[in-house]
Backbone as JSON Lines, residues from 0, in Angstrom:
{"i":0,"aa":"M","n":[11.85,-8.76,-7.7],"ca":[11.95,-7.2,-8.66],"c":[10.39,-6.68,-8.5]}
{"i":1,"aa":"I","n":[10.22,-5.31,-7.95],"ca":[9.18,-5.15,-7.31],"c":[8.11,-4.57,-8.94]}
{"i":2,"aa":"L","n":[8.76,-3.79,-9.71],"ca":[8.55,-3.42,-10.93],"c":[8.67,-3.86,-12.29]}
{"i":3,"aa":"K","n":[7.65,-4.2,-13.16],"ca":[7.78,-4.76,-14.28],"c":[8.75,-3.97,-14.88]}
{"i":4,"aa":"T","n":[9.84,-4.21,-16.02],"ca":[10.41,-3.76,-16.91],"c":[10.21,-3.74,-18.12]}
{"i":5,"aa":"S","n":[9.93,-3.59,-19.29],"ca":[10.59,-3.7,-20.49],"c":[10.53,-2.52,-21.77]}
{"i":6,"aa":"K","n":[10.49,-2.83,-22.97],"ca":[10.71,-1.88,-23.8],"c":[9.62,-0.71,-23.75]}
{"i":7,"aa":"A","n":[8.34,-1.29,-23.64],"ca":[7.3,-0.65,-23.22],"c":[7.51,0.32,-21.81]}
{"i":8,"aa":"L","n":[7.79,-0.27,-20.81],"ca":[7.83,-0.1,-19.5],"c":[9.16,0.96,-18.78]}
{"i":9,"aa":"V","n":[9.07,1.84,-18.07],"ca":[10.03,2.41,-17.23],"c":[9.73,1.8,-15.76]}
{"i":10,"aa":"D","n":[10.97,1.47,-14.94],"ca":[11.0,1.0,-14.01],"c":[11.26,2.79,-12.94]}
{"i":11,"aa":"I","n":[10.29,2.59,-12.39],"ca":[9.83,4.05,-11.5],"c":[10.29,3.84,-10.3]}
{"i":12,"aa":"F","n":[9.85,3.0,-9.36],"ca":[10.18,2.92,-7.51],"c":[11.09,2.47,-7.21]}
{"i":13,"aa":"F","n":[12.31,3.25,-6.93],"ca":[12.71,3.5,-4.97],"c":[13.74,2.66,-5.73]}
{"i":14,"aa":"F","n":[14.72,2.72,-4.56],"ca":[15.94,2.03,-4.29],"c":[17.09,2.66,-5.36]}
{"i":15,"aa":"D","n":[17.99,2.17,-4.52],"ca":[19.39,2.86,-5.95],"c":[19.42,2.03,-6.85]}
{"i":16,"aa":"R","n":[18.49,0.88,-7.28],"ca":[18.64,0.22,-8.65],"c":[18.16,1.56,-9.64]}
{"i":17,"aa":"L","n":[17.79,2.43,-9.25],"ca":[17.51,3.48,-10.34],"c":[18.01,4.11,-11.02]}
{"i":18,"aa":"V","n":[18.41,4.73,-12.13],"ca":[19.12,5.45,-13.01],"c":[19.49,6.75,-11.97]}
{"i":19,"aa":"G","n":[20.51,6.68,-11.87],"ca":[21.54,7.92,-11.54],"c":[20.91,7.7,-10.16]}
{"i":20,"aa":"E","n":[20.24,6.87,-9.42],"ca":[20.43,7.14,-7.81],"c":[18.88,8.08,-7.68]}
{"i":21,"aa":"M","n":[18.23,8.22,-9.02],"ca":[17.13,9.15,-8.79],"c":[16.0,8.88,-8.03]}
{"i":22,"aa":"R","n":[15.16,10.09,-7.41],"ca":[14.03,9.72,-6.2],"c":[13.12,9.92,-7.16]}
{"i":23,"aa":"T","n":[12.0,9.08,-6.92],"ca":[10.84,9.24,-7.99],"c":[9.51,9.64,-7.25]}
{"i":24,"aa":"P","n":[8.43,10.78,-7.14],"ca":[7.65,10.57,-6.39],"c":[6.31,9.51,-6.35]}
{"i":25,"aa":"A","n":[5.61,9.61,-5.39],"ca":[4.7,8.24,-5.99],"c":[3.36,9.08,-5.94]}
{"i":26,"aa":"P","n":[2.77,8.44,-6.75],"ca":[1.12,8.82,-6.73],"c":[0.17,9.06,-5.56]}
{"i":27,"aa":"A","n":[-0.99,9.58,-5.21],"ca":[-1.65,9.49,-4.47],"c":[-2.14,8.43,-3.3]}
{"i":28,"aa":"D","n":[-2.73,7.72,-4.66],"ca":[-3.09,6.27,-3.95],"c":[-1.76,5.5,-3.12]}
{"i":29,"aa":"C","n":[-0.78,5.67,-3.73],"ca":[-0.11,4.64,-3.0],"c":[0.88,5.31,-1.85]}
{"i":30,"aa":"L","n":[0.79,6.59,-1.9],"ca":[1.09,7.79,-0.51],"c":[-0.4,7.41,0.22]}
{"i":31,"aa":"R","n":[-1.68,7.47,0.28],"ca":[-2.43,6.97,1.44],"c":[-2.0,5.49,1.7]}
{"i":32,"aa":"A","n":[-2.28,4.4,0.3],"ca":[-1.86,3.5,1.11],"c":[-1.0,2.65,2.15]}
{"i":33,"aa":"A","n":[0.27,3.84,1.49],"ca":[1.46,3.68,2.85],"c":[1.23,3.9,3.65]}
{"i":34,"aa":"R","n":[0.55,5.27,4.17],"ca":[-0.15,5.54,5.64],"c":[-0.76,5.01,6.22]}
{"i":35,"aa":"A","n":[-1.82,4.09,5.32],"ca":[-2.77,3.43,6.14],"c":[-1.76,1.86,6.38]}
{"i":36,"aa":"L","n":[-1.37,1.19,6.08],"ca":[-0.26,0.27,6.28],"c":[0.2,0.71,7.61]}
{"i":37,"aa":"L","n":[0.83,1.8,7.85],"ca":[1.62,1.95,9.07],"c":[1.0,2.46,10.11]}
{"i":38,"aa":"D","n":[-0.2,2.85,9.62],"ca":[-1.35,3.02,10.74],"c":[-1.52,4.62,11.14]}
{"i":39,"aa":"L","n":[-0.81,5.26,10.49],"ca":[-0.27,6.26,10.63],"c":[-1.29,7.77,10.49]}
{"i":40,"aa":"S","n":[-1.57,8.47,11.89],"ca":[-2.35,9.85,10.96],"c":[-2.41,10.93,10.1]}
{"i":41,"aa":"Q","n":[-2.39,11.72,9.35],"ca":[-1.76,12.5,8.61],"c":[-0.92,13.44,9.1]}
{"i":42,"aa":"R","n":[-1.08,13.51,10.56],"ca":[-0.89,14.73,11.62],"c":[0.63,14.22,11.72]}
{"i":43,"aa":"E","n":[0.38,12.41,12.09],"ca":[1.79,11.59,12.4],"c":[2.76,11.57,11.19]}
{"i":44,"aa":"A","n":[2.05,11.16,10.08],"ca":[2.79,11.32,8.82],"c":[3.66,12.49,8.77]}
{"i":45,"aa":"A","n":[2.86,13.24,8.74],"ca":[3.78,15.08,8.53],"c":[4.88,14.93,9.17]}
{"i":46,"aa":"A","n":[4.96,14.86,10.36],"ca":[5.76,14.9,11.65],"c":[7.1,14.11,10.94]}
{"i":47,"aa":"G","n":[6.72,12.49,10.91],"ca":[8.03,11.82,10.41],"c":[8.67,12.26,9.06]}
{"i":48,"aa":"A","n":[7.57,13.03,8.33],"ca":[8.18,13.52,6.77],"c":[8.85,14.83,6.85]}
{"i":49,"aa":"K","n":[8.6,15.38,8.23],"ca":[9.28,16.76,8.22],"c":[8.41,17.93,7.09]}
{"i":50,"aa":"T","n":[7.27,17.55,7.2],"ca":[6.55,18.91,6.34],"c":[4.7,19.05,6.99]}
{"i":51,"aa":"T","n":[4.11,19.66,6.55],"ca":[2.92,19.86,7.21],"c":[2.04,18.62,6.76]}
{"i":52,"aa":"Q","n":[0.86,19.21,8.07],"ca":[-0.43,17.78,8.05],"c":[-0.96,18.1,6.16]}
{"i":53,"aa":"R","n":[-1.24,20.03,6.1],"ca":[-1.62,20.19,4.81],"c":[-1.18,19.78,3.64]}
{"i":54,"aa":"S","n":[0.04,19.41,3.67],"ca":[0.92,19.08,2.96],"c":[0.44,17.46,2.25]}
{"i":55,"aa":"V","n":[0.37,16.74,3.48],"ca":[-0.11,15.1,3.35],"c":[-1.12,15.32,2.96]}
{"i":56,"aa":"S","n":[-2.22,16.27,3.2],"ca":[-3.64,15.71,3.01],"c":[-3.51,16.35,1.19]}
{"i":57,"aa":"A","n":[-2.77,17.34,0.69],"ca":[-2.81,17.46,-0.51],"c":[-2.48,16.19,-1.31]}
{"i":58,"aa":"A","n":[-1.24,16.36,-0.83],"ca":[-0.44,15.02,-1.47],"c":[-1.54,13.64,-1.72]}
{"i":59,"aa":"E","n":[-2.23,13.34,-1.08],"ca":[-3.14,12.61,-0.87],"c":[-4.4,12.7,-2.21]}
{"i":60,"aa":"N","n":[-4.17,13.89,-2.14],"ca":[-5.53,13.99,-2.67],"c":[-5.46,14.48,-4.22]}
{"i":61,"aa":"A","n":[-3.54,14.57,-4.71],"ca":[-3.73,14.63,-6.08],"c":[-3.56,16.24,-6.08]}
{"i":62,"aa":"E","n":[-3.64,16.71,-5.38],"ca":[-3.4,18.2,-5.54],"c":[-1.84,18.77,-5.58]}
{"i":63,"aa":"N","n":[-1.82,19.84,-5.76],"ca":[-0.6,20.38,-6.47],"c":[0.34,20.97,-5.13]}
{"i":64,"aa":"V","n":[1.27,19.91,-4.59],"ca":[2.16,20.05,-4.1],"c":[3.8,20.33,-4.41]}
{"i":65,"aa":"L","n":[4.52,20.82,-4.23],"ca":[6.27,20.81,-4.2],"c":[6.37,19.69,-4.62]}
{"i":66,"aa":"L","n":[7.4,19.25,-5.36],"ca":[8.05,17.84,-5.91],"c":[8.81,17.19,-4.58]}
{"i":67,"aa":"E","n":[9.62,18.13,-3.61],"ca":[10.28,18.05,-2.76],"c":[9.21,17.11,-1.87]}
{"i":68,"aa":"T","n":[8.26,17.96,-1.29],"ca":[6.94,17.45,-0.33],"c":[6.81,15.64,-1.02]}
{"i":69,"aa":"N","n":[6.24,15.91,-1.76],"ca":[6.42,14.56,-2.14],"c":[7.63,13.37,-1.7]}
{"i":70,"aa":"L","n":[8.84,13.87,-2.29],"ca":[9.45,12.58,-2.3],"c":[9.93,12.38,-0.52]}
{"i":71,"aa":"Q","n":[9.76,13.82,0.17],"ca":[9.99,13.78,1.62],"c":[9.54,12.46,2.33]}
{"i":72,"aa":"L","n":[7.62,12.66,1.67],"ca":[6.79,11.47,1.99],"c":[7.84,9.93,1.9]}
{"i":73,"aa":"V","n":[8.03,10.33,0.26],"ca":[8.48,8.61,0.03],"c":[9.43,8.19,0.97]}
{"i":74,"aa":"D","n":[10.33,9.39,1.28],"ca":[11.54,8.76,1.81],"c":[11.08,8.23,3.06]}
{"i":75,"aa":"F","n":[10.0,9.0,3.89],"ca":[10.01,8.25,5.09],"c":[9.85,6.96,5.34]}
{"i":76,"aa":"Y","n":[8.27,6.81,4.33],"ca":[7.8,5.75,4.15],"c":[8.78,4.39,3.87]}
{"i":77,"aa":"V","n":[9.63,4.95,2.98],"ca":[10.61,3.68,2.71],"c":[11.34,3.6,3.97]}
{"i":78,"aa":"S","n":[11.78,4.53,4.74],"ca":[12.57,4.65,5.84],"c":[11.91,3.49,7.36]}
{"i":79,"aa":"Q","n":[10.56,3.47,6.99],"ca":[9.87,2.57,7.81],"c":[9.26,1.34,7.14]}
{"i":80,"aa":"G","n":[9.76,1.12,6.16],"ca":[9.85,-0.5,5.48],"c":[8.86,-0.41,4.63]}
{"i":81,"aa":"I","n":[8.05,0.75,4.18],"ca":[7.45,0.29,2.68],"c":[8.2,0.17,1.29]}
{"i":82,"aa":"E","n":[7.66,-0.17,0.35],"ca":[7.74,-0.57,-0.7],"c":[6.64,0.1,-1.91]}
{"i":83,"aa":"F","n":[7.13,1.03,-2.59],"ca":[6.07,1.33,-3.57],"c":[5.84,0.45,-4.81]}
{"i":84,"aa":"L","n":[4.73,0.27,-5.3],"ca":[4.71,-0.23,-5.87],"c":[4.25,0.41,-7.51]}
{"i":85,"aa":"G","n":[4.18,-0.33,-8.87],"ca":[3.61,0.36,-9.94],"c":[4.53,0.37,-11.31]}
{"i":86,"aa":"E","n":[3.97,0.28,-12.42],"ca":[3.89,0.27,-13.42],"c":[3.89,1.47,-14.26]}
{"i":87,"aa":"A","n":[4.6,2.32,-15.29],"ca":[4.32,3.16,-15.9],"c":[5.21,2.49,-17.51]}
{"i":88,"aa":"S","n":[3.98,3.29,-18.45],"ca":[4.09,3.53,-19.8],"c":[4.49,4.95,-19.86]}
{"i":89,"aa":"I","n":[5.54,5.63,-21.2],"ca":[5.92,6.49,-21.29],"c":[4.98,7.59,-21.86]}
{"i":90,"aa":"G","n":[4.52,8.75,-21.14],"ca":[3.88,9.5,-21.83],"c":[2.22,8.86,-20.97]}
{"i":91,"aa":"K","n":[2.35,7.86,-20.09],"ca":[0.96,7.61,-19.37],"c":[0.99,7.76,-17.84]}
{"i":92,"aa":"D","n":[-0.24,7.4,-17.36],"ca":[-0.46,7.38,-15.48],"c":[0.44,5.79,-15.59]}
{"i":93,"aa":"V","n":[0.5,6.06,-13.98],"ca":[1.31,4.86,-13.34],"c":[-0.19,4.0,-13.24]}
{"i":94,"aa":"V","n":[0.06,2.69,-12.83],"ca":[-0.82,1.36,-13.11],"c":[-0.73,0.51,-12.72]}
{"i":95,"aa":"R","n":[-1.39,-0.31,-11.75],"ca":[-1.12,-1.0,-10.71],"c":[-0.42,-0.46,-9.31]}
{"i":96,"aa":"A","n":[-0.68,0.9,-9.24],"ca":[-0.18,1.46,-8.22],"c":[-0.56,0.39,-7.04]}
{"i":97,"aa":"G","n":[0.22,0.7,-5.88],"ca":[0.14,0.33,-4.33],"c":[1.46,0.53,-3.58]}
{"i":98,"aa":"A","n":[1.08,-0.14,-2.54],"ca":[2.07,-0.17,-1.41],"c":[2.12,-1.32,-0.86]}
{"i":99,"aa":"R","n":[3.47,-1.96,0.02],"ca":[3.08,-3.1,1.04],"c":[4.48,-2.83,1.58]}
{"i":100,"aa":"F","n":[4.35,-3.98,2.5],"ca":[6.02,-4.01,3.38],"c":[6.48,-4.79,2.86]}
{"i":101,"aa":"A","n":[8.07,-4.25,2.58],"ca":[9.16,-4.57,2.23],"c":[9.11,-5.94,3.2]}
{"i":102,"aa":"G","n":[9.64,-7.49,1.74],"ca":[9.85,-9.06,2.61],"c":[10.91,-9.52,1.83]}
{"i":103,"aa":"P","n":[10.64,-10.11,2.43],"ca":[12.09,-11.45,1.97],"c":[11.88,-11.8,0.2]}
{"i":104,"aa":"P","n":[12.57,-12.37,-0.12],"ca":[12.2,-12.84,-2.09],"c":[11.58,-13.87,-1.72]}
{"i":105,"aa":"S","n":[11.56,-14.63,-1.06],"ca":[10.88,-16.1,-0.97],"c":[10.23,-16.61,0.29]}
{"i":106,"aa":"P","n":[9.45,-17.58,0.62],"ca":[9.14,-17.79,2.14],"c":[10.17,-18.87,2.39]}
{"i":107,"aa":"D","n":[11.5,-19.13,1.41],"ca":[12.0,-20.28,2.0],"c":[13.72,-20.42,2.25]}
{"i":108,"aa":"V","n":[13.6,-18.05,2.95],"ca":[14.61,-18.06,2.67],"c":[15.07,-18.22,4.32]}
{"i":109,"aa":"E","n":[16.7,-18.12,4.94],"ca":[16.74,-18.47,6.14],"c":[15.94,-17.42,7.19]}
{"i":110,"aa":"T","n":[15.46,-17.86,8.54],"ca":[15.27,-17.44,9.08],"c":[16.31,-15.67,9.91]}
{"i":111,"aa":"V","n":[17.46,-16.08,9.4],"ca":[18.18,-14.69,9.85],"c":[17.81,-13.34,8.98]}
{"i":112,"aa":"V","n":[17.59,-14.0,7.87],"ca":[17.14,-12.98,6.26],"c":[16.14,-12.72,6.63]}
{"i":113,"aa":"K","n":[14.88,-13.18,7.26],"ca":[13.45,-12.32,7.75],"c":[13.53,-12.14,8.31]}
{"i":114,"aa":"S","n":[14.2,-11.69,9.72],"ca":[14.62,-10.92,10.74],"c":[14.72,-9.38,10.32]}
{"i":115,"aa":"T","n":[15.28,-9.1,8.93],"ca":[15.63,-8.02,8.66],"c":[14.7,-7.53,7.92]}
{"i":116,"aa":"F","n":[13.75,-8.17,7.78],"ca":[12.22,-7.57,7.35],"c":[11.23,-7.21,8.42]}
{"i":117,"aa":"R","n":[10.17,-6.56,7.89],"ca":[9.08,-6.28,9.04],"c":[7.9,-7.22,8.92]}
{"i":118,"aa":"A","n":[7.6,-7.98,10.38],"ca":[6.71,-8.88,10.05],"c":[5.34,-8.42,10.7]}
{"i":119,"aa":"V","n":[4.21,-8.53,10.14],"ca":[3.14,-8.09,10.74],"c":[2.07,-9.31,11.4]}
{"i":120,"aa":"D","n":[1.24,-8.87,12.01],"ca":[0.53,-9.89,12.44],"c":[-1.06,-10.06,11.44]}
{"i":121,"aa":"F","n":[-0.98,-9.54,10.54],"ca":[-2.31,-9.61,9.41],"c":[-2.18,-10.03,8.14]}
{"i":122,"aa":"A","n":[-2.84,-10.55,7.39],"ca":[-2.83,-11.27,6.33],"c":[-3.31,-10.28,5.29]}
{"i":123,"aa":"V","n":[-4.48,-9.58,5.9],"ca":[-5.57,-8.72,4.54],"c":[-5.31,-7.46,5.41]}
{"i":124,"aa":"P","n":[-4.8,-6.21,4.55],"ca":[-4.7,-5.0,4.93],"c":[-6.16,-4.53,5.12]}
{"i":125,"aa":"F","n":[-7.23,-4.33,5.31],"ca":[-8.32,-4.17,4.99],"c":[-8.46,-2.33,4.89]}
{"i":126,"aa":"R","n":[-7.65,-1.98,5.87],"ca":[-7.67,0.27,6.06],"c":[-6.93,0.24,4.64]}
{"i":127,"aa":"A","n":[-6.01,-0.24,4.4],"ca":[-4.92,0.21,3.39],"c":[-5.32,-0.16,1.99]}
{"i":128,"aa":"A","n":[-6.89,-1.3,1.73],"ca":[-7.26,-1.52,0.31],"c":[-7.94,-0.47,0.5]}
{"i":129,"aa":"R","n":[-9.29,0.36,1.81],"ca":[-9.75,1.37,1.66],"c":[-9.13,2.42,1.65]}
{"i":130,"aa":"A","n":[-8.07,2.63,1.84],"ca":[-7.54,4.18,1.24],"c":[-7.04,3.74,-0.1]}
{"i":131,"aa":"L","n":[-6.63,2.85,-0.75],"ca":[-6.39,3.16,-2.28],"c":[-7.44,3.69,-2.93]}
{"i":132,"aa":"M","n":[-8.25,3.21,-2.27],"ca":[-9.79,3.38,-3.37],"c":[-10.42,4.61,-2.49]}
{"i":133,"aa":"E","n":[-10.01,5.49,-1.48],"ca":[-10.53,6.71,-1.05],"c":[-11.85,6.51,-0.62]}
{"i":134,"aa":"K","n":[-12.15,5.47,-0.09],"ca":[-13.33,6.02,0.8],"c":[-13.49,5.62,2.49]}
{"i":135,"aa":"E","n":[-14.47,6.04,2.61],"ca":[-15.14,5.94,4.03],"c":[-15.27,4.46,4.9]}
{"i":136,"aa":"Q","n":[-15.55,4.56,6.06],"ca":[-15.77,3.33,5.97],"c":[-17.13,2.84,5.86]}
{"i":137,"aa":"A","n":[-18.17,4.11,6.08],"ca":[-19.75,4.31,5.66],"c":[-19.71,3.74,4.39]}
{"i":138,"aa":"E","n":[-19.09,4.19,3.69],"ca":[-19.29,3.98,1.99],"c":[-18.76,2.49,2.17]}
{"i":139,"aa":"I","n":[-17.92,1.98,1.96],"ca":[-17.44,0.51,1.97],"c":[-18.46,-0.53,2.79]}
{"i":140,"aa":"A","n":[-18.97,0.1,4.15],"ca":[-20.06,-0.71,4.8],"c":[-20.96,-0.98,3.9]}
{"i":141,"aa":"N","n":[-21.89,0.31,3.31],"ca":[-22.91,0.0,2.78],"c":[-22.77,-0.25,1.31]}
{"i":142,"aa":"A","n":[-21.54,-0.49,0.88],"ca":[-21.5,-0.87,-0.48],"c":[-21.15,-2.9,-0.29]}
{"i":143,"aa":"V","n":[-21.22,-2.97,0.88],"ca":[-20.83,-4.64,0.97],"c":[-21.75,-4.91,1.93]}
{"i":144,"aa":"G","n":[-22.19,-4.55,2.8],"ca":[-23.83,-5.19,3.19],"c":[-23.14,-5.25,4.89]}
{"i":145,"aa":"L","n":[-22.21,-4.49,5.38],"ca":[-21.7,-5.26,6.27],"c":[-21.94,-3.28,7.33]}
{"i":146,"aa":"T","n":[-21.73,-3.67,8.78],"ca":[-22.27,-2.39,8.98],"c":[-20.92,-2.35,9.3]}
{"i":147,"aa":"V","n":[-21.08,-0.57,10.02],"ca":[-19.42,0.2,10.07],"c":[-19.01,-0.35,11.04]}
{"i":148,"aa":"A","n":[-19.35,-1.27,12.37],"ca":[-18.64,-1.56,13.04],"c":[-18.0,-2.64,13.05]}
{"i":149,"aa":"V","n":[-18.31,-3.92,11.94],"ca":[-17.62,-5.14,11.66],"c":[-16.42,-4.4,10.19]}
{"i":150,"aa":"I","n":[-16.65,-3.53,9.83],"ca":[-15.94,-2.67,9.08],"c":[-14.31,-2.23,9.82]}
{"i":151,"aa":"Q","n":[-14.88,-1.51,11.12],"ca":[-13.89,-1.19,11.98],"c":[-13.26,-2.52,12.63]}
{"i":152,"aa":"N","n":[-13.81,-3.4,12.84],"ca":[-12.97,-4.33,13.59],"c":[-12.05,-5.14,12.59]}
{"i":153,"aa":"L","n":[-12.72,-5.52,11.46],"ca":[-11.79,-6.22,10.4],"c":[-10.49,-5.17,10.1]}
{"i":154,"aa":"E","n":[-11.11,-4.12,10.09],"ca":[-9.81,-2.83,9.85],"c":[-8.53,-2.94,10.82]}
{"i":155,"aa":"R","n":[-9.36,-3.9,12.34],"ca":[-8.28,-3.89,13.71],"c":[-7.63,-5.02,13.55]}
{"i":156,"aa":"G","n":[-7.86,-5.72,12.78],"ca":[-7.38,-7.08,12.84],"c":[-8.21,-8.06,13.38]}
{"i":157,"aa":"K","n":[-8.99,-7.76,13.87],"ca":[-10.17,-8.54,14.68],"c":[-10.38,-9.81,13.81]}
{"i":158,"aa":"I","n":[-10.24,-10.91,13.52],"ca":[-10.84,-11.66,12.49],"c":[-12.21,-12.54,13.21]}
{"i":159,"aa":"S","n":[-13.3,-12.41,11.84],"ca":[-14.22,-12.83,12.2],"c":[-14.93,-13.64,10.84]}
{"i":160,"aa":"R","n":[-14.5,-14.76,10.34],"ca":[-14.05,-15.55,8.96],"c":[-15.07,-15.44,7.76]}
{"i":161,"aa":"S","n":[-16.15,-15.14,8.16],"ca":[-17.58,-15.1,7.42],"c":[-17.33,-13.23,6.61]}
{"i":162,"aa":"P","n":[-17.66,-12.31,7.79],"ca":[-17.59,-11.19,7.08],"c":[-15.89,-10.96,6.49]}
{"i":163,"aa":"Q","n":[-14.72,-11.26,7.28],"ca":[-13.82,-11.62,6.54],"c":[-13.77,-11.52,4.85]}
{"i":164,"aa":"E","n":[-14.29,-12.67,5.06],"ca":[-14.09,-13.32,3.21],"c":[-15.1,-12.23,2.35]}
{"i":165,"aa":"Q","n":[-15.92,-11.95,2.92],"ca":[-17.2,-11.16,1.83],"c":[-16.27,-9.97,2.04]}
{"i":166,"aa":"L","n":[-15.49,-9.17,2.84],"ca":[-15.15,-8.0,2.78],"c":[-13.94,-8.03,1.5]}
{"i":167,"aa":"R","n":[-12.76,-9.24,1.82],"ca":[-12.06,-9.38,0.71],"c":[-12.5,-9.57,-0.43]}
{"i":168,"aa":"A","n":[-13.7,-10.03,-0.67],"ca":[-14.42,-10.74,-2.12],"c":[-14.61,-9.46,-2.98]}
{"i":169,"aa":"W","n":[-15.03,-8.28,-1.69],"ca":[-15.82,-7.42,-2.56],"c":[-14.8,-6.39,-3.08]}
{"i":170,"aa":"Y","n":[-13.92,-6.08,-2.15],"ca":[-12.39,-5.52,-2.43],"c":[-11.69,-5.96,-4.08]}
{"i":171,"aa":"E","n":[-11.59,-7.79,-4.09],"ca":[-10.86,-7.92,-5.05],"c":[-12.07,-7.56,-6.09]}
{"i":172,"aa":"A","n":[-13.3,-7.71,-6.15],"ca":[-14.03,-7.59,-7.37],"c":[-13.82,-6.47,-7.71]}
{"i":173,"aa":"N","n":[-13.58,-5.48,-6.79],"ca":[-13.42,-3.99,-6.96],"c":[-12.02,-3.74,-7.75]}
{"i":174,"aa":"D","n":[-11.51,-4.46,-8.09],"ca":[-9.88,-4.21,-8.79],"c":[-8.63,-4.36,-7.48]}
{"i":175,"aa":"V","n":[-8.79,-4.13,-6.31],"ca":[-7.95,-4.24,-5.41],"c":[-7.1,-5.61,-5.17]}
{"i":176,"aa":"E","n":[-6.19,-5.93,-5.4],"ca":[-5.08,-6.88,-5.37],"c":[-4.23,-6.9,-3.67]}
{"i":177,"aa":"F","n":[-4.42,-7.66,-3.1],"ca":[-3.74,-7.81,-2.18],"c":[-2.04,-8.79,-1.41]}
{"i":178,"aa":"T","n":[-1.12,-8.1,-1.32],"ca":[0.25,-8.76,-1.79],"c":[0.08,-9.61,-0.39]}
{"i":179,"aa":"G","n":[1.53,-10.33,-0.03],"ca":[2.04,-11.0,1.17],"c":[1.9,-12.43,1.2]}
{"i":180,"aa":"W","n":[2.32,-12.62,1.92],"ca":[2.47,-14.4,2.23],"c":[2.7,-14.69,3.92]}
{"i":181,"aa":"G","n":[2.03,-15.38,4.15],"ca":[2.46,-16.21,5.65],"c":[3.61,-17.27,6.28]}
{"i":182,"aa":"D","n":[4.39,-16.75,7.38],"ca":[5.42,-17.74,7.26],"c":[4.65,-18.9,8.67]}
{"i":183,"aa":"I","n":[4.77,-19.88,8.16],"ca":[4.29,-21.21,9.29],"c":[4.48,-21.04,10.41]}
{"i":184,"aa":"T","n":[6.43,-21.02,10.44],"ca":[7.34,-20.87,11.73],"c":[6.89,-19.82,12.67]}
{"i":185,"aa":"T","n":[6.88,-18.56,12.54],"ca":[6.41,-17.01,13.23],"c":[5.11,-17.19,13.21]}
{"i":186,"aa":"G","n":[4.0,-17.33,12.27],"ca":[2.85,-16.79,12.05],"c":[2.76,-15.74,11.84]}
{"i":187,"aa":"K","n":[3.59,-14.78,11.84],"ca":[3.79,-13.74,11.12],"c":[3.51,-13.7,9.55]}
{"i":188,"aa":"Y","n":[3.24,-12.83,8.89],"ca":[2.91,-12.31,7.23],"c":[4.19,-10.77,7.04]}
{"i":189,"aa":"Y","n":[4.51,-11.86,5.69],"ca":[5.43,-10.75,5.17],"c":[4.96,-9.67,3.86]}
{"i":190,"aa":"G","n":[5.68,-9.13,3.65],"ca":[5.17,-8.39,2.08],"c":[3.86,-8.18,2.17]}
{"i":191,"aa":"V","n":[3.27,-7.84,2.99],"ca":[1.35,-7.48,2.98],"c":[1.58,-5.79,2.71]}
{"i":192,"aa":"G","n":[0.29,-5.93,1.78],"ca":[-0.1,-4.32,1.09],"c":[-0.83,-4.66,0.3]}
{"i":193,"aa":"V","n":[-1.25,-3.29,-0.51],"ca":[-2.39,-3.75,-1.44],"c":[-1.87,-2.77,-2.97]}
{"i":194,"aa":"R","n":[-2.68,-3.15,-4.52],"ca":[-1.72,-2.65,-5.37],"c":[-3.6,-2.99,-6.19]}
{"i":195,"aa":"W","n":[-3.08,-1.49,-6.93],"ca":[-4.59,-2.11,-8.12],"c":[-4.1,-3.26,-9.25]}
{"i":196,"aa":"S","n":[-5.39,-3.95,-9.34],"ca":[-5.44,-5.35,-10.07],"c":[-4.81,-5.1,-11.93]}
{"i":197,"aa":"A","n":[-4.2,-5.95,-12.45],"ca":[-4.3,-6.25,-13.71],"c":[-5.27,-5.54,-14.38]}
{"i":198,"aa":"T","n":[-6.46,-6.3,-14.11],"ca":[-7.72,-6.2,-14.81],"c":[-7.86,-4.44,-14.43]}
{"i":199,"aa":"R","n":[-8.1,-3.78,-13.92],"ca":[-7.96,-2.27,-13.62],"c":[-7.14,-1.58,-14.69]}
{"i":200,"aa":"A","n":[-6.08,-2.27,-14.98],"ca":[-4.86,-1.28,-15.68],"c":[-5.34,-1.79,-16.69]}
{"i":201,"aa":"E","n":[-5.79,-2.59,-17.5],"ca":[-6.55,-3.27,-18.89],"c":[-7.88,-2.18,-19.05]}
{"i":202,"aa":"E","n":[-8.66,-1.91,-18.02],"ca":[-9.51,-1.2,-18.16],"c":[-9.22,0.46,-18.59]}
{"i":203,"aa":"D","n":[-8.67,0.57,-18.1],"ca":[-7.99,1.84,-18.18],"c":[-7.18,2.41,-19.4]}
């Protein structure tokens, strides 16, 4: 199950298990992370969701947009294999928000089941982490002590172990949690994504 439910929490995101099959809008940080995971420009996302680039930008910046516009984006991202993450208490903002690629329930499922999900070549989605935080590459490079060129390479999936570990540690220290697991048989990764950590939720 993607989202926690309890007497204090309402299950907010997605698919037919919601009450009355209600479609639920996603917070701005979820939308930014989803687009980054799919490696889409705002223009490409707008075309896929049948809306305008200006509307995509507004939704990602938590500006006022029509509810239907937000839902168009949600529907498009879900159709591309994205799951949205988050927990919400009644009357409070969503916490532990994020997005990930849908994946099998566990690494032990049969290959035929795995084949129905999108597998990716990267384990750590640095571009999505930066999108979640709403930062520019130069800001991240300066904060971490790496060059912009190194940040760009890591976001493209070019592995350089020491910088990769340094960048991941910085994101995790700043309350970004990475999701997903690798499949030994295929060398691919499932359920890859990002979300805000529980620590951030406690601080809020």
